[in-house]
Coordinates of C-alpha atoms and ligand atoms in Angstrom, one line a residue:
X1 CA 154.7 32.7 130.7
X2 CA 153.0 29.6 132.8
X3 CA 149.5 31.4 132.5
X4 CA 150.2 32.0 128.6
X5 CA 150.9 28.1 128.4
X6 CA 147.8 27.2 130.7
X7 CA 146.1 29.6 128.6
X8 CA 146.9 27.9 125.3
X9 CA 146.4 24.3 126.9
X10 CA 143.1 25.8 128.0
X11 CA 142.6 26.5 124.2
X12 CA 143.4 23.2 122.6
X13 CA 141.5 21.0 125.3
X14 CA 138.2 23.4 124.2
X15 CA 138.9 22.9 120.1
X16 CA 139.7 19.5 121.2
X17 CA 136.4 18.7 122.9
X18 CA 134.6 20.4 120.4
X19 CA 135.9 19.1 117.3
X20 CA 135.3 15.4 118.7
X21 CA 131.7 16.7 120.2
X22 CA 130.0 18.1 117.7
X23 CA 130.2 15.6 114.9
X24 CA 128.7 13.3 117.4
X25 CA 125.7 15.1 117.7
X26 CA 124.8 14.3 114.1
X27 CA 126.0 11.1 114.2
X28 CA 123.0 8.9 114.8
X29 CA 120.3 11.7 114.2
X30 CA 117.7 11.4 111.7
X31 CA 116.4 15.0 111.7
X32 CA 118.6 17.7 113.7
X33 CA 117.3 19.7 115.8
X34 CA 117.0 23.8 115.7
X35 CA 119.5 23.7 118.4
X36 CA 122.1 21.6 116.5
X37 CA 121.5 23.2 113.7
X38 CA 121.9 26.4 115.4
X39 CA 125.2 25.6 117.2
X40 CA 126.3 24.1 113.5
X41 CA 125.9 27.3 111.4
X42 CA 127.1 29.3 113.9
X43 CA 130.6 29.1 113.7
X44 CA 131.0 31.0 110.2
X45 CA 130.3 34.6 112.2
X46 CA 126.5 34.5 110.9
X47 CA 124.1 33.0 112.8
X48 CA 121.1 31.9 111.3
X49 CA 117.9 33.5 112.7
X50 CA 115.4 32.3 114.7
X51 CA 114.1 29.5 112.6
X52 CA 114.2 27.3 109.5
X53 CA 112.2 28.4 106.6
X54 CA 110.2 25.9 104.7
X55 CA 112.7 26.2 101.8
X56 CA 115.6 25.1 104.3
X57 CA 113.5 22.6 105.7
X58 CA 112.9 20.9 102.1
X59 CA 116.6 21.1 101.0
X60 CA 117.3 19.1 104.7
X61 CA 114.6 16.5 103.7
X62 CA 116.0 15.6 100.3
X63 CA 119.2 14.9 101.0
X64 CA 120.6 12.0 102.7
X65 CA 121.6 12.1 106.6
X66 CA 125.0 11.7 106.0
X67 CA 124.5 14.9 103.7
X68 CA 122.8 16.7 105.8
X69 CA 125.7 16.6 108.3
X70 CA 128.5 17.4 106.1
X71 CA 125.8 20.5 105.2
X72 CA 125.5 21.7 108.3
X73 CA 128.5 21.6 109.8
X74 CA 129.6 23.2 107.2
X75 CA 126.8 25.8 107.5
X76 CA 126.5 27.2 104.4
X77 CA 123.4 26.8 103.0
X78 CA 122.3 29.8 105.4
X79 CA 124.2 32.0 104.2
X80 CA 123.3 34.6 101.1
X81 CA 125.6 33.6 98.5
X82 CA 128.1 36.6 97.6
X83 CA 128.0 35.8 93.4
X84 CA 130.7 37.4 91.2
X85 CA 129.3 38.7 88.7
X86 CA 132.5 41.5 88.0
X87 CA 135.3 39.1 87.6
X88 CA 136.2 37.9 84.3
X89 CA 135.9 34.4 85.2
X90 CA 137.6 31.6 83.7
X91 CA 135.6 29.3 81.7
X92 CA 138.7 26.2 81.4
X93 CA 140.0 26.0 84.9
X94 CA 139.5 22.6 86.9
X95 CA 140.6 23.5 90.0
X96 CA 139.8 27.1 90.9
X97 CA 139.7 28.4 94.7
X98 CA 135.8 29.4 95.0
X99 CA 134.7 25.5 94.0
X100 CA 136.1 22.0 94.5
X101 CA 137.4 20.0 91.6
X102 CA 135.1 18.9 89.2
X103 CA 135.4 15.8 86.2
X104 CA 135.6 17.0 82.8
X105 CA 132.4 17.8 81.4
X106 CA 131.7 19.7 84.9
X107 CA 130.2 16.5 86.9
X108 CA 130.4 16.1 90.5
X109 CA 129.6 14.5 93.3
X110 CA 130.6 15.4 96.8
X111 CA 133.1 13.1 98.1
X112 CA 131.7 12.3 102.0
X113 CA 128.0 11.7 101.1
X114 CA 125.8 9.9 98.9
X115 CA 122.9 12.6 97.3
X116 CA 119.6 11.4 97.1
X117 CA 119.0 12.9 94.3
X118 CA 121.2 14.3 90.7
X119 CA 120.3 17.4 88.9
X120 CA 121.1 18.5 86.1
X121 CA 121.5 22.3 84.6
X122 CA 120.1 22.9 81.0
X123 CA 121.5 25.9 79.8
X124 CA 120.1 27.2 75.9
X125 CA 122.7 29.1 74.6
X126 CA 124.5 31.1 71.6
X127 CA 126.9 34.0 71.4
X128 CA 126.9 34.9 75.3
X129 CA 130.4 34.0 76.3
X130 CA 131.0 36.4 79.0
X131 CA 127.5 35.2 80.9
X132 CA 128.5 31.8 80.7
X133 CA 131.5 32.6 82.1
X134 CA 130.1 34.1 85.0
X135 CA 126.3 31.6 85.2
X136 CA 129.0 28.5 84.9
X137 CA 131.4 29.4 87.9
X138 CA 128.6 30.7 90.3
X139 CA 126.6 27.9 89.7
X140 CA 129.6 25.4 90.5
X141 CA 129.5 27.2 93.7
X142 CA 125.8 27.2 94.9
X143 CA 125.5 23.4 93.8
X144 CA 128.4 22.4 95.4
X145 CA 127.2 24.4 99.0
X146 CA 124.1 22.4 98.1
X147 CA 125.6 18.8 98.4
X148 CA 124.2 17.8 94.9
X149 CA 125.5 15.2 92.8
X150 CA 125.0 17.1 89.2
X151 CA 125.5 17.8 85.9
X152 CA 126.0 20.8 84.0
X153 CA 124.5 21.2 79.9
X154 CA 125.0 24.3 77.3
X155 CA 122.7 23.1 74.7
X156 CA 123.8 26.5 71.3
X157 CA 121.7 26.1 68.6
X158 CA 124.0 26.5 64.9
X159 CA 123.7 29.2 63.0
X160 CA 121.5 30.5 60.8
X161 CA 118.6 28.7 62.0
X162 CA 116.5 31.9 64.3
X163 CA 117.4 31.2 68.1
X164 CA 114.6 28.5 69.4
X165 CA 114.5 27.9 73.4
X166 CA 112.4 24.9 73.3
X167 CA 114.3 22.7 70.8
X168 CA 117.0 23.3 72.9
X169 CA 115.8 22.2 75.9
X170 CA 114.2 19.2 74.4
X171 CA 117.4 18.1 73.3
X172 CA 118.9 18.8 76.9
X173 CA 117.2 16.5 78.4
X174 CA 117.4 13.8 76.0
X175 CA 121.2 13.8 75.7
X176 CA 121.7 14.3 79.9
X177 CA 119.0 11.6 80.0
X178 CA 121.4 9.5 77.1
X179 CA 124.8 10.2 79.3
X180 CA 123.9 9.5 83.2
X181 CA 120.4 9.3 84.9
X182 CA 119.0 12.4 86.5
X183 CA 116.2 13.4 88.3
X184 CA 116.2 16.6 88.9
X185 CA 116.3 19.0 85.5
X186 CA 116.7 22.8 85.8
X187 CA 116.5 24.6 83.0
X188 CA 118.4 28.1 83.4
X189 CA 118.6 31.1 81.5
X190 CA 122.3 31.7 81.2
X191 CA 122.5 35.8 82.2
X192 CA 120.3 34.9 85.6
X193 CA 122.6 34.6 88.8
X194 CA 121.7 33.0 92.0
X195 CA 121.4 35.3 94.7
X196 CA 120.7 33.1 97.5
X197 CA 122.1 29.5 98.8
X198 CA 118.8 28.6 100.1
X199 CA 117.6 28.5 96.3
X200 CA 117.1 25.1 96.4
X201 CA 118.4 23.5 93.0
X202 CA 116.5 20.1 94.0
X203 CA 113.0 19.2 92.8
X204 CA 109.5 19.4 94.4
X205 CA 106.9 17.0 93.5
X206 CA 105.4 20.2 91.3
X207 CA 107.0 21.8 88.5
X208 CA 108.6 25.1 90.1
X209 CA 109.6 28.4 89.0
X210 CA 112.6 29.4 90.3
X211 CA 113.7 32.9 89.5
X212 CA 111.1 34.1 91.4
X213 CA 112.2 37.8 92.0
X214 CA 114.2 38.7 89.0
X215 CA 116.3 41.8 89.4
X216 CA 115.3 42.9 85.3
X217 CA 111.6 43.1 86.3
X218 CA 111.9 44.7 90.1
X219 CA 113.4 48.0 88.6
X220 CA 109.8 48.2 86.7
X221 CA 108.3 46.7 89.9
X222 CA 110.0 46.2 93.2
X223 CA 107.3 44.8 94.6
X224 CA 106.5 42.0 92.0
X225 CA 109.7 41.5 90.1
X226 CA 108.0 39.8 87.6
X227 CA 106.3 41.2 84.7
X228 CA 102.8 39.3 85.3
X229 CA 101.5 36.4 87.5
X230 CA 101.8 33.7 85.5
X231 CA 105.1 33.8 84.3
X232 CA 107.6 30.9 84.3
X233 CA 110.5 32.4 82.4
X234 CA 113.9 32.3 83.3
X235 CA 115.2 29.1 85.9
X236 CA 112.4 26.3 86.8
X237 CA 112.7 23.1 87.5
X238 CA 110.9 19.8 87.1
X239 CA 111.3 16.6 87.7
X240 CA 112.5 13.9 84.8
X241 CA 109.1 12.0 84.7
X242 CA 107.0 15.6 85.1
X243 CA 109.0 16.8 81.8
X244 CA 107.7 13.9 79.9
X245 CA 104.3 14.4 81.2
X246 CA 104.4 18.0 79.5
X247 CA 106.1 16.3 76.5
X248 CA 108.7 18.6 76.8
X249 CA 108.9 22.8 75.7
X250 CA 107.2 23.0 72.3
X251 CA 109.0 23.3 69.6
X252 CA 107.4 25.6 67.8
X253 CA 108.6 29.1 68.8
X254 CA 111.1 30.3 66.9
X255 CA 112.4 34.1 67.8
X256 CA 111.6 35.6 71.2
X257 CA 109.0 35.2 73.4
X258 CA 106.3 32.7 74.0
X259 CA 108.3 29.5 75.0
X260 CA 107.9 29.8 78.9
X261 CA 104.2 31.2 78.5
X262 CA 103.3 27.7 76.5
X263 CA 105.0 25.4 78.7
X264 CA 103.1 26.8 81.7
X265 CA 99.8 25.6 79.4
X266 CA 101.0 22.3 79.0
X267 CA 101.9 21.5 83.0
X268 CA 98.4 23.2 84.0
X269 CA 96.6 20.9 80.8
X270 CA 99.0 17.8 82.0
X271 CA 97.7 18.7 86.0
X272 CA 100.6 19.8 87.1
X273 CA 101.0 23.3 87.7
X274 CA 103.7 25.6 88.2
X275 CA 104.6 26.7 92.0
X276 CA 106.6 29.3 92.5
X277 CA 109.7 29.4 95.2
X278 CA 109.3 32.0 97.7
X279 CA 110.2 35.7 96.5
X280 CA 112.6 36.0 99.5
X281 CA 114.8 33.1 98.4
X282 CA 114.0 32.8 94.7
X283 CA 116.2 35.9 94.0
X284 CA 118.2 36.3 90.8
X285 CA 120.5 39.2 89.5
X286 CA 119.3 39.4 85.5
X287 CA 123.4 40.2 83.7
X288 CA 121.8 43.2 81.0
X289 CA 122.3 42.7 77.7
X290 CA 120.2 43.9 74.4
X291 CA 117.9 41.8 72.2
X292 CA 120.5 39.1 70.3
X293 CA 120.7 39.1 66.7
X294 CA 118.6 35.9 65.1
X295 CA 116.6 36.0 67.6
X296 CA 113.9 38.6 66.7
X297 CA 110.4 38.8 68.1
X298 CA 108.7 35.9 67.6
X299 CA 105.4 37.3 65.6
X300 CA 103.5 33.8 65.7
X301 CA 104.0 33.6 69.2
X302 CA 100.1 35.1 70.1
X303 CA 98.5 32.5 67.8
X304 CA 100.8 29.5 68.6
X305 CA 99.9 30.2 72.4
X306 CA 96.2 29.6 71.9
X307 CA 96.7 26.2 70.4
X308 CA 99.3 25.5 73.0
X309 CA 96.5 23.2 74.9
X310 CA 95.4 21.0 71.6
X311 CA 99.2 20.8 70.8
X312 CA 101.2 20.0 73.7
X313 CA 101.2 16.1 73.2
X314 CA 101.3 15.7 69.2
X315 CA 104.8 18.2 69.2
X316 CA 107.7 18.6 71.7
X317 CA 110.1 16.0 73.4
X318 CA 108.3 13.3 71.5
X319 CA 108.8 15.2 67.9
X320 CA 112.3 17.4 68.4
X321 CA 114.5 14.5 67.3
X322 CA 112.5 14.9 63.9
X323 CA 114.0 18.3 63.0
X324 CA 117.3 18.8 64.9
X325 CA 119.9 16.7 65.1
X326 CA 123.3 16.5 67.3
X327 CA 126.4 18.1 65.7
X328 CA 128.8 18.2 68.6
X329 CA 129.3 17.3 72.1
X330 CA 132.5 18.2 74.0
X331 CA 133.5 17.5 77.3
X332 CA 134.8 20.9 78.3
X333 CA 136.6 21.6 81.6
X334 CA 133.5 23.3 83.7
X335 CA 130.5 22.2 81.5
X336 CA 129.3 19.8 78.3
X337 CA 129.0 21.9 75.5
X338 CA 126.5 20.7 72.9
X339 CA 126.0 21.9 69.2
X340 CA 122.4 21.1 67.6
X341 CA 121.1 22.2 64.4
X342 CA 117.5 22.3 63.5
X343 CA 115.4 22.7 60.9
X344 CA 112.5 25.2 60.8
X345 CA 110.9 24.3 58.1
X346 CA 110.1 20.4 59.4
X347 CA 108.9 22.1 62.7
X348 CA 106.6 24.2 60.6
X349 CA 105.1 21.9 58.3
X350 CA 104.5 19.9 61.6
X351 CA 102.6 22.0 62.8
X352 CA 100.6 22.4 59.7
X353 CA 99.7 18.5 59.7
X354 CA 99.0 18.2 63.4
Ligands
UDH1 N1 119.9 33.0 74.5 C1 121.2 32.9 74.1 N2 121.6 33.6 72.9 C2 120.7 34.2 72.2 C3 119.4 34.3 72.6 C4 119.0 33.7 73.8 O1 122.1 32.3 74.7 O2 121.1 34.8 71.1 C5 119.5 32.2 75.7 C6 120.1 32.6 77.0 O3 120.2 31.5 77.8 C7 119.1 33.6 77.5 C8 117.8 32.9 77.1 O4 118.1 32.3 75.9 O5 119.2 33.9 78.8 C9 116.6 33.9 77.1 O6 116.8 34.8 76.1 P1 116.9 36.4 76.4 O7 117.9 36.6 77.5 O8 117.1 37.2 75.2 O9 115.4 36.7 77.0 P2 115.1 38.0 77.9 O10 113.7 37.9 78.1 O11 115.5 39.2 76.9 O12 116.0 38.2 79.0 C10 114.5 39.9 76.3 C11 115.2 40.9 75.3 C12 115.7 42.1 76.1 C13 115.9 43.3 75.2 C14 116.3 44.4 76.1 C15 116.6 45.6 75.3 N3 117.0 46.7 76.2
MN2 MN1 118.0 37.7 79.3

């Protein structure tokens, strides 16, 4: 009995010790070191390997120090996320058990740190409940184990008008630019899951593509995972004052296809090219789904892509407000969900007088 209480003394003084140790380690540390870092994340029963990658290394210089301990002590940035994608996730729950609390309208901000920077999520959207559902809740999670201070957008385009990415977008940014000030703007495919923490949701001083190994294009082409070099589709993100450089998506593509391909013209034209995040971390599980109705191939798509150069500063951000207009905007328990109509034939005859 006396060596089960020494035993159990033993115990508490070690918990004790390190519980008081370790956050000292951080405290007046700029930069932490492997070691630290090390002994941080190992205490969730998997150990990081042998060193930082340059990803992790980028997330740990944006953030603030006092971030950066709360991260790693936490250690969960180096972990691969485990997304549900089965569940039938609630989309009108405040407080569920996989994510802290959020405001309504989805913002937060974590409560022992200041970020450096805020990003927000622009999501273009229409008739895809169930991968909200799922995009929504994961992505609380993996911003959240990120530290972020952010935002989350569903920008649905009415009905009848044929489904148009880039107006979408365009009005995104505006209206997340209208309600609080961000930085940091990713703009996200809803049916693309996050597969890794270490995606970092912050921005690089280059425009990035983030879905960089999309599990849709690896069962064509393990290998690649993407269906040709220069392709942008699906997550990137950008910085606030790099989107306006680009003047935005076009607005021009109405129907499938073309949107990503253009706005990969317009940062190379505006010098500012596309990088992409590392194939290792960039990882994203693509939810299947069939081609939507309204939004058919877009026919015009080849032409409108050759003029994408001459056109990128006369239409976009700068013109979007002229032909869609804000219907709705409601605060909704996980996310802001935004209504916009638009109308095609102002785009067009644009177009015809630019
Ligand atoms: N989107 C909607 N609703 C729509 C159309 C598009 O929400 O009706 C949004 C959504 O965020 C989606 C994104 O626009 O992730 C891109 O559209 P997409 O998912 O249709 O594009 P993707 O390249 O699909 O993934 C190509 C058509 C696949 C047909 C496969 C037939 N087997
Ligand atoms: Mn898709």
């Amino acid at each position: 009995m006396r060596k089960f209480l020494l035993l159990v003394l033993a115990g508490a003084i070690v918990i004790g010790l390190y519980t008081y140790v370790t956050p000292k380690l951080f405290q007046h540390e700029t930069k932490p070191s492997l070691k630290d870092i090390r002994l941080a994340t190992s205490t969730n029963g998997n150990p990081h390997p042998n060193n930082l990658s340059s990803v992790e290394q980028t997330i740990l210089n944006v953030i603030s120090n006092k971030c950066k301990r709360e991260l790693l002590l936490k250690g969960e940035l180096f972990n691969i996320s485990k997304p549900d994608i089965l569940t039938d996730l609630p989309l009108n729950v405040l407080n569920t058990h996989d994510f802290l609390p959020v405001k309504k309208g989805g913002f937060y901000e974590p409560e022992n740190c200041e970020p450096l920077t805020r990003t927000v999520i622009i999501i273009p959207y229409r008739n895809r409940e169930q991968h909200l559902k799922i995009i929504i809740n994961n992505l609380h999670r993996i911003l959240q184990r990120q530290q972020l201070k952010y935002g989350i957008f569903v920008i649905e385009l009415s009905l009848p008008t044929t489904f148009n990415i880039g107006v979408l977008m365009n009005m995104g940014f505006l209206l997340a630019n209208n309600i609080s000030e961000y930085d940091c703007f990713v703009f996200h495919d809803v049916d693309l899951i996050p597969l890794d923490d270490r995606i970092a949701y912050h921005c690089d001083v280059s425009p990035k593509h983030m879905s960089a190994f999309n599990t849709k294009y690896a069962k064509v082409n393990i290998a690649k995972a993407l269906p040709y070099s220069t392709y942008v589709g699906g997550v990137i993100s950008l910085r606030g004052v790099d989107y306006k450089k680009l003047n935005g998506f076009s607005n021009a593509y109405f129907g499938w296809g073309g949107t990503d391909d253009d706005i990969e013209i317009r940062a190379k034209a505006a010098m500012i090219p596309f990088k992409r995040e590392n194939q290792n971390i960039g990882r994203y599980y693509a939810l299947p789904h069939q081609r939507d109705s309204n939004n058919t191939e877009n026919l015009l798509k080849g032409s409108l892509f050759k003029s994408a150069r001459k056109r990128y500063l006369n239409e976009g951000l700068n013109t979007v407000e002229k032909c869609c207009k804000r219907l709705s905007i409601v605060y909704k328990d996980l996310y802001v969900h935004v209504t916009v109509s638009c109308d095609e034939n102002i785009v067009m005859n644009q177009l015809l007088n630019l």
